[in-house]
PDB file of C-alpha atoms in Angstrom:
ATOM      1  CA  MET R  24      32.570  -7.242 -46.949  1.00  0.00           C
ATOM      2  CA  THR R  25      32.869 -10.086 -44.708  1.00  0.00           C
ATOM      3  CA  ASP R  26      32.439 -13.677 -46.190  1.00  0.00           C
ATOM      4  CA  PRO R  27      29.345 -15.239 -45.333  1.00  0.00           C
ATOM      5  CA  HIS R  28      30.527 -18.420 -45.274  1.00  0.00           C
ATOM      6  CA  ARG R  29      33.403 -18.046 -43.459  1.00  0.00           C
ATOM      7  CA  GLN R  30      30.595 -16.123 -40.955  1.00  0.00           C
ATOM      8  CA  ALA R  31      28.443 -19.535 -40.912  1.00  0.00           C
ATOM      9  CA  GLU R  32      31.662 -21.256 -39.928  1.00  0.00           C
ATOM     10  CA  ARG R  33      32.375 -19.326 -36.319  1.00  0.00           C
ATOM     11  CA  ILE R  34      32.333 -20.450 -33.120  1.00  0.00           C
ATOM     12  CA  ARG R  35      29.446 -19.293 -30.540  1.00  0.00           C
ATOM     13  CA  LEU R  36      31.353 -18.877 -27.801  1.00  0.00           C
ATOM     14  CA  LEU R  37      30.183 -18.335 -24.274  1.00  0.00           C
ATOM     15  CA  ILE R  38      31.991 -17.024 -21.181  1.00  0.00           C
ATOM     16  CA  ALA R  39      30.814 -17.886 -18.038  1.00  0.00           C
ATOM     17  CA  GLU R  40      33.380 -15.788 -15.521  1.00  0.00           C
ATOM     18  CA  ASP R  41      32.379 -14.138 -11.722  1.00  0.00           C
ATOM     19  CA  GLN R  42      35.716 -11.104 -12.253  1.00  0.00           C
ATOM     20  CA  THR R  43      33.745  -8.905 -14.511  1.00  0.00           C
ATOM     21  CA  LEU R  44      38.056  -7.685 -15.917  1.00  0.00           C
ATOM     22  CA  ILE R  45      38.692 -11.039 -16.975  1.00  0.00           C
ATOM     23  CA  ARG R  46      35.377 -11.469 -18.342  1.00  0.00           C
ATOM     24  CA  GLU R  47      34.889  -8.284 -20.210  1.00  0.00           C
ATOM     25  CA  GLY R  48      39.293  -9.208 -21.128  1.00  0.00           C
ATOM     26  CA  LEU R  49      38.283 -12.809 -22.482  1.00  0.00           C
ATOM     27  CA  ALA R  50      35.200 -11.357 -24.722  1.00  0.00           C
ATOM     28  CA  THR R  51      37.540  -8.688 -26.157  1.00  0.00           C
ATOM     29  CA  LEU R  52      40.808 -10.536 -26.808  1.00  0.00           C
ATOM     30  CA  LEU R  53      38.877 -13.900 -28.139  1.00  0.00           C
ATOM     31  CA  ALA R  54      36.069 -11.580 -30.655  1.00  0.00           C
ATOM     32  CA  GLN R  55      40.226 -10.645 -32.369  1.00  0.00           C
ATOM     33  CA  GLN R  56      41.084 -14.164 -33.143  1.00  0.00           C
ATOM     34  CA  ASN R  57      40.980 -14.712 -36.609  1.00  0.00           C
ATOM     35  CA  ASP R  58      37.339 -13.791 -36.554  1.00  0.00           C
ATOM     36  CA  ASP R  59      36.130 -17.366 -36.116  1.00  0.00           C
ATOM     37  CA  PHE R  60      34.320 -16.361 -32.920  1.00  0.00           C
ATOM     38  CA  GLU R  61      31.335 -15.022 -32.100  1.00  0.00           C
ATOM     39  CA  ILE R  62      30.583 -14.179 -28.281  1.00  0.00           C
ATOM     40  CA  VAL R  63      27.258 -15.229 -27.863  1.00  0.00           C
ATOM     41  CA  GLY R  64      26.725 -13.901 -23.792  1.00  0.00           C
ATOM     42  CA  ALA R  65      29.131 -12.823 -20.363  1.00  0.00           C
ATOM     43  CA  ALA R  66      27.909 -14.950 -17.910  1.00  0.00           C
ATOM     44  CA  ALA R  67      28.611 -13.638 -13.954  1.00  0.00           C
ATOM     45  CA  ASP R  68      27.867 -16.364 -12.548  1.00  0.00           C
ATOM     46  CA  GLY R  69      27.239 -20.923 -12.615  1.00  0.00           C
ATOM     47  CA  GLU R  70      23.470 -20.223 -12.957  1.00  0.00           C
ATOM     48  CA  GLN R  71      23.536 -16.916 -15.365  1.00  0.00           C
ATOM     49  CA  ALA R  72      25.724 -19.426 -17.070  1.00  0.00           C
ATOM     50  CA  ILE R  73      23.257 -22.353 -17.304  1.00  0.00           C
ATOM     51  CA  GLU R  74      20.219 -19.676 -18.082  1.00  0.00           C
ATOM     52  CA  PHE R  75      22.029 -18.984 -21.094  1.00  0.00           C
ATOM     53  CA  ALA R  76      23.628 -21.397 -22.971  1.00  0.00           C
ATOM     54  CA  ARG R  77      19.660 -22.130 -22.778  1.00  0.00           C
ATOM     55  CA  ARG R  78      18.984 -18.741 -24.226  1.00  0.00           C
ATOM     56  CA  TYR R  79      22.022 -18.653 -26.384  1.00  0.00           C
ATOM     57  CA  ARG R  80      22.779 -22.523 -27.524  1.00  0.00           C
ATOM     58  CA  PRO R  81      26.958 -21.931 -27.808  1.00  0.00           C
ATOM     59  CA  ASP R  82      29.150 -24.474 -29.104  1.00  0.00           C
ATOM     60  CA  VAL R  83      31.613 -23.481 -26.817  1.00  0.00           C
ATOM     61  CA  ILE R  84      31.971 -22.804 -23.071  1.00  0.00           C
ATOM     62  CA  LEU R  85      34.712 -21.464 -21.066  1.00  0.00           C
ATOM     63  CA  MET R  86      33.686 -22.131 -17.853  1.00  0.00           C
ATOM     64  CA  ASP R  87      34.882 -20.900 -14.277  1.00  0.00           C
ATOM     65  CA  LEU R  88      35.419 -23.349 -11.166  1.00  0.00           C
ATOM     66  CA  GLN R  89      34.544 -20.597  -8.481  1.00  0.00           C
ATOM     67  CA  MET R  90      31.686 -18.926  -9.314  1.00  0.00           C
ATOM     68  CA  PRO R  91      28.833 -17.477  -6.721  1.00  0.00           C
ATOM     69  CA  ARG R  92      24.935 -19.133  -6.868  1.00  0.00           C
ATOM     70  CA  VAL R  93      26.705 -21.542  -8.990  1.00  0.00           C
ATOM     71  CA  ASP R  94      29.708 -23.227  -9.006  1.00  0.00           C
ATOM     72  CA  GLY R  95      31.620 -24.169 -12.756  1.00  0.00           C
ATOM     73  CA  VAL R  96      31.119 -27.113 -11.787  1.00  0.00           C
ATOM     74  CA  THR R  97      27.542 -28.339 -10.829  1.00  0.00           C
ATOM     75  CA  ALA R  98      27.273 -25.329 -13.773  1.00  0.00           C
ATOM     76  CA  THR R  99      28.467 -28.289 -16.061  1.00  0.00           C
ATOM     77  CA  GLN R 100      26.703 -31.093 -14.807  1.00  0.00           C
ATOM     78  CA  ARG R 101      23.425 -29.176 -15.699  1.00  0.00           C
ATOM     79  CA  ILE R 102      24.107 -27.677 -19.103  1.00  0.00           C
ATOM     80  CA  LEU R 103      25.421 -30.776 -20.410  1.00  0.00           C
ATOM     81  CA  ARG R 104      22.334 -33.334 -19.215  1.00  0.00           C
ATOM     82  CA  GLU R 105      20.343 -30.631 -21.951  1.00  0.00           C
ATOM     83  CA  PHE R 106      22.967 -29.887 -24.556  1.00  0.00           C
ATOM     84  CA  PRO R 107      25.777 -32.684 -24.376  1.00  0.00           C
ATOM     85  CA  ALA R 108      26.711 -31.594 -27.504  1.00  0.00           C
ATOM     86  CA  THR R 109      27.895 -28.604 -26.807  1.00  0.00           C
ATOM     87  CA  SER R 110      31.861 -28.678 -25.308  1.00  0.00           C
ATOM     88  CA  ILE R 111      32.801 -27.108 -22.514  1.00  0.00           C
ATOM     89  CA  VAL R 112      36.752 -25.564 -21.814  1.00  0.00           C
ATOM     90  CA  VAL R 113      37.361 -25.034 -18.230  1.00  0.00           C
ATOM     91  CA  LEU R 114      39.705 -22.431 -17.053  1.00  0.00           C
ATOM     92  CA  THR R 115      40.303 -21.193 -13.367  1.00  0.00           C
ATOM     93  CA  THR R 116      43.274 -20.647 -11.734  1.00  0.00           C
ATOM     94  CA  PHE R 117      43.546 -23.939  -9.954  1.00  0.00           C
ATOM     95  CA  GLU R 118      45.386 -26.323 -10.097  1.00  0.00           C
ATOM     96  CA  THR R 119      44.798 -29.643  -7.779  1.00  0.00           C
ATOM     97  CA  ASN R 120      44.088 -33.297  -8.470  1.00  0.00           C
ATOM     98  CA  ASP R 121      40.472 -32.764  -7.031  1.00  0.00           C
ATOM     99  CA  LEU R 122      39.278 -30.074  -8.838  1.00  0.00           C
ATOM    100  CA  ILE R 123      40.581 -31.262 -12.267  1.00  0.00           C
ATOM    101  CA  PHE R 124      39.251 -34.484 -11.497  1.00  0.00           C
ATOM    102  CA  GLU R 125      35.327 -33.523 -10.544  1.00  0.00           C
ATOM    103  CA  ALA R 126      35.682 -30.884 -14.086  1.00  0.00           C
ATOM    104  CA  VAL R 127      36.082 -33.706 -16.709  1.00  0.00           C
ATOM    105  CA  SER R 128      34.481 -36.181 -15.187  1.00  0.00           C
ATOM    106  CA  ALA R 129      31.074 -33.087 -15.335  1.00  0.00           C
ATOM    107  CA  GLY R 130      32.059 -33.658 -18.839  1.00  0.00           C
ATOM    108  CA  ALA R 131      34.366 -31.432 -19.127  1.00  0.00           C
ATOM    109  CA  ARG R 132      37.009 -31.372 -22.708  1.00  0.00           C
ATOM    110  CA  ALA R 133      39.866 -29.194 -21.110  1.00  0.00           C
ATOM    111  CA  TYR R 134      41.096 -28.210 -18.804  1.00  0.00           C
ATOM    112  CA  LEU R 135      42.951 -24.529 -18.941  1.00  0.00           C
ATOM    113  CA  LEU R 136      44.404 -22.024 -16.066  1.00  0.00           C
ATOM    114  CA  LYS R 137      44.262 -18.771 -16.445  1.00  0.00           C
ATOM    115  CA  ASP R 138      47.754 -17.454 -16.862  1.00  0.00           C
ATOM    116  CA  ALA R 139      47.648 -19.552 -20.369  1.00  0.00           C
ATOM    117  CA  ARG R 140      48.257 -17.169 -23.881  1.00  0.00           C
ATOM    118  CA  ILE R 141      45.174 -16.142 -25.410  1.00  0.00           C
ATOM    119  CA  GLU R 142      46.871 -17.891 -28.111  1.00  0.00           C
ATOM    120  CA  ASP R 143      46.683 -21.055 -26.465  1.00  0.00           C
ATOM    121  CA  ILE R 144      43.203 -20.799 -25.417  1.00  0.00           C
ATOM    122  CA  ALA R 145      41.619 -19.671 -28.862  1.00  0.00           C
ATOM    123  CA  ALA R 146      43.493 -23.127 -29.996  1.00  0.00           C
ATOM    124  CA  THR R 147      42.451 -25.454 -27.038  1.00  0.00           C
ATOM    125  CA  ILE R 148      38.368 -23.530 -28.101  1.00  0.00           C
ATOM    126  CA  ARG R 149      39.214 -24.711 -31.250  1.00  0.00           C
ATOM    127  CA  THR R 150      39.943 -28.189 -31.301  1.00  0.00           C
ATOM    128  CA  VAL R 151      37.209 -29.135 -28.933  1.00  0.00           C
ATOM    129  CA  ALA R 152      34.604 -27.429 -30.841  1.00  0.00           C
ATOM    130  CA  LYS R 153      35.404 -29.762 -33.607  1.00  0.00           C
ATOM    131  CA  GLY R 154      34.238 -32.786 -30.457  1.00  0.00           C
ATOM    132  CA  GLN R 155      37.684 -33.708 -29.735  1.00  0.00           C
ATOM    133  CA  SER R 156      39.260 -33.408 -26.561  1.00  0.00           C
ATOM    134  CA  ALA R 157      42.423 -31.044 -25.533  1.00  0.00           C
ATOM    135  CA  LEU R 158      43.176 -32.431 -22.290  1.00  0.00           C
ATOM    136  CA  SER R 159      46.964 -32.084 -22.356  1.00  0.00           C
ATOM    137  CA  PRO R 160      49.485 -35.854 -21.116  1.00  0.00           C
ATOM    138  CA  GLY R 161      50.082 -34.376 -17.506  1.00  0.00           C
ATOM    139  CA  VAL R 162      46.539 -33.647 -17.133  1.00  0.00           C
ATOM    140  CA  ALA R 163      45.116 -37.425 -18.501  1.00  0.00           C
ATOM    141  CA  ALA R 164      47.567 -38.325 -15.925  1.00  0.00           C
ATOM    142  CA  ARG R 165      46.646 -36.727 -12.611  1.00  0.00           C
ATOM    143  CA  ILE R 166      42.902 -37.784 -13.380  1.00  0.00           C
ATOM    144  CA  LEU R 167      44.066 -41.291 -14.683  1.00  0.00           C
ATOM    145  CA  GLU R 168      45.799 -41.526 -10.934  1.00  0.00           C
ATOM    146  CA  GLU R 169      42.589 -40.261  -9.443  1.00  0.00           C
ATOM    147  CA  PHE R 170      41.227 -42.407 -10.664  1.00  0.00           C
ATOM    148  CA  ARG R 171      43.696 -45.387  -9.599  1.00  0.00           C
ATOM    149  CA  ARG R 172      42.986 -43.981  -5.881  1.00  0.00           C
ATOM    150  CA  LEU R 173      39.192 -43.942  -5.784  1.00  0.00           C
ATOM    151  CA  ARG R 174      39.159 -47.662  -7.609  1.00  0.00           C
ATOM    152  CA  PRO R 175      38.866 -50.477  -5.370  1.00  0.00           C
ATOM    153  CA  ARG R 176      42.274 -52.306  -4.799  1.00  0.00           C
ATOM    154  CA  HIS R 177      40.704 -55.195  -5.536  1.00  0.00           C
ATOM    155  CA  ALA R 178      39.161 -53.735  -8.101  1.00  0.00           C
ATOM    156  CA  PRO R 179      40.162 -56.298 -11.456  1.00  0.00           C
ATOM    157  CA  VAL R 180      41.975 -54.411 -13.935  1.00  0.00           C
ATOM    158  CA  SER R 181      39.619 -53.999 -17.673  1.00  0.00           C
ATOM    159  CA  ALA R 182      41.153 -56.068 -19.581  1.00  0.00           C
ATOM    160  CA  SER R 183      37.805 -56.215 -22.854  1.00  0.00           C
ATOM    161  CA  VAL R 184      38.976 -53.166 -24.428  1.00  0.00           C
ATOM    162  CA  ARG R 185      42.373 -54.828 -25.056  1.00  0.00           C
ATOM    163  CA  ASP R 186      41.008 -58.270 -26.474  1.00  0.00           C
ATOM    164  CA  ASP R 187      40.542 -56.830 -29.962  1.00  0.00           C
ATOM    165  CA  LEU R 188      44.351 -55.202 -30.098  1.00  0.00           C
ATOM    166  CA  THR R 189      47.037 -55.944 -31.548  1.00  0.00           C
ATOM    167  CA  ALA R 190      50.571 -56.414 -29.423  1.00  0.00           C
ATOM    168  CA  ARG R 191      51.633 -53.365 -30.752  1.00  0.00           C
ATOM    169  CA  GLU R 192      48.620 -51.276 -29.451  1.00  0.00           C
ATOM    170  CA  ASN R 193      48.326 -52.999 -27.474  1.00  0.00           C
ATOM    171  CA  GLU R 194      51.826 -51.266 -26.498  1.00  0.00           C
ATOM    172  CA  ILE R 195      50.721 -48.374 -27.373  1.00  0.00           C
ATOM    173  CA  LEU R 196      48.057 -48.661 -24.916  1.00  0.00           C
ATOM    174  CA  LYS R 197      49.278 -48.689 -21.612  1.00  0.00           C
ATOM    175  CA  LEU R 198      52.390 -45.701 -22.548  1.00  0.00           C
ATOM    176  CA  ILE R 199      48.763 -43.850 -23.090  1.00  0.00           C
ATOM    177  CA  ILE R 200      47.664 -44.943 -19.670  1.00  0.00           C
ATOM    178  CA  GLU R 201      51.097 -43.544 -18.518  1.00  0.00           C
ATOM    179  CA  GLY R 202      49.898 -40.113 -20.287  1.00  0.00           C
ATOM    180  CA  LYS R 203      52.307 -40.014 -22.412  1.00  0.00           C
ATOM    181  CA  SER R 204      52.108 -37.750 -25.817  1.00  0.00           C
ATOM    182  CA  ASN R 205      52.063 -39.064 -29.311  1.00  0.00           C
ATOM    183  CA  GLY R 206      55.475 -37.582 -30.017  1.00  0.00           C
ATOM    184  CA  GLU R 207      57.131 -39.441 -26.903  1.00  0.00           C
ATOM    185  CA  ILE R 208      55.347 -42.370 -27.688  1.00  0.00           C
ATOM    186  CA  GLY R 209      56.793 -41.993 -31.104  1.00  0.00           C
ATOM    187  CA  GLU R 210      60.764 -41.792 -29.168  1.00  0.00           C
ATOM    188  CA  GLN R 211      60.210 -44.363 -27.362  1.00  0.00           C
ATOM    189  CA  LEU R 212      59.135 -47.239 -29.906  1.00  0.00           C
ATOM    190  CA  HIS R 213      61.246 -45.257 -33.038  1.00  0.00           C
ATOM    191  CA  LEU R 214      57.628 -44.670 -34.905  1.00  0.00           C
ATOM    192  CA  ALA R 215      56.583 -41.296 -36.361  1.00  0.00           C
ATOM    193  CA  GLU R 216      54.468 -39.639 -34.716  1.00  0.00           C
ATOM    194  CA  GLY R 217      51.778 -39.713 -37.799  1.00  0.00           C
ATOM    195  CA  THR R 218      52.151 -43.510 -36.854  1.00  0.00           C
ATOM    196  CA  ILE R 219      51.811 -43.223 -33.351  1.00  0.00           C
ATOM    197  CA  LYS R 220      48.041 -40.930 -34.900  1.00  0.00           C
ATOM    198  CA  ASN R 221      47.129 -43.336 -36.949  1.00  0.00           C
ATOM    199  CA  TYR R 222      47.529 -46.402 -34.372  1.00  0.00           C
ATOM    200  CA  VAL R 223      45.778 -44.122 -31.312  1.00  0.00           C
ATOM    201  CA  SER R 224      42.803 -43.158 -33.712  1.00  0.00           C
ATOM    202  CA  THR R 225      42.591 -46.874 -34.382  1.00  0.00           C
ATOM    203  CA  ILE R 226      42.084 -48.138 -30.776  1.00  0.00           C
ATOM    204  CA  LEU R 227      39.496 -45.203 -30.060  1.00  0.00           C
ATOM    205  CA  GLU R 228      37.480 -47.598 -33.106  1.00  0.00           C
ATOM    206  CA  LYS R 229      38.447 -50.421 -31.452  1.00  0.00           C
ATOM    207  CA  CYS R 230      37.323 -49.677 -27.678  1.00  0.00           C
ATOM    208  CA  GLY R 231      34.547 -47.899 -28.729  1.00  0.00           C
ATOM    209  CA  ALA R 232      36.038 -44.595 -27.066  1.00  0.00           C
ATOM    210  CA  ARG R 233      36.094 -40.818 -27.641  1.00  0.00           C
ATOM    211  CA  ASN R 234      39.151 -39.445 -26.469  1.00  0.00           C
ATOM    212  CA  ARG R 235      42.684 -40.419 -24.715  1.00  0.00           C
ATOM    213  CA  THR R 236      41.614 -40.012 -21.553  1.00  0.00           C
ATOM    214  CA  GLU R 237      38.236 -41.978 -21.318  1.00  0.00           C
ATOM    215  CA  LEU R 238      39.993 -44.513 -23.163  1.00  0.00           C
ATOM    216  CA  ALA R 239      42.250 -45.438 -20.831  1.00  0.00           C
ATOM    217  CA  ILE R 240      39.478 -45.251 -17.767  1.00  0.00           C
ATOM    218  CA  LYS R 241      38.324 -47.571 -19.651  1.00  0.00           C
ATOM    219  CA  THR R 242      41.593 -50.036 -19.049  1.00  0.00           C
ATOM    220  CA  ILE R 243      41.747 -49.430 -15.340  1.00  0.00           C
ATOM    221  CA  THR R 244      37.526 -49.385 -14.268  1.00  0.00           C
TER     222      THR R 244
END
């Protein structure tokens, strides 16, 4: 018998993917992941993803980018305007800087390639379902580089978000902007990874940022 408490904690997941084989395969494999996903729908294009988001109110949407009728970036924007608490994970075959930038700017909390292991996809879904970002340091660094490229050369680097930080916190912030992980920052500063994690949480709170990428963007825009 299914534990009713466990049932209540299941993540309601919508899959938006135009290729039938991939869409059905993802639904089957994710439904088998520790029984913590409830697949509420599988959309064949962006327009249907928007319709299903309204109908089923999923916690997380696994979103392809290249789809007919409405593309994944546009669908993400429209869904999050209506349901800002929904978390969107991009799953795509494309890894160009402009697509990553567009998807995250639209509000996606994670960006994965379709060759990712199903266990990694499942772990990412669980992370964003908690309201956290799951962008890898490499992806975050590429997004920040795109912001730097688009920012006018004369635009000053924002210092206001640094005003309330200690010298050590500013040092860690600089490394976050460079796209380094907690482990890499800890190794460079000779501090435990757990200590860095605590520092990052404090920095996020002081700067009013929801995640590392938003924090870094605040310092260069």
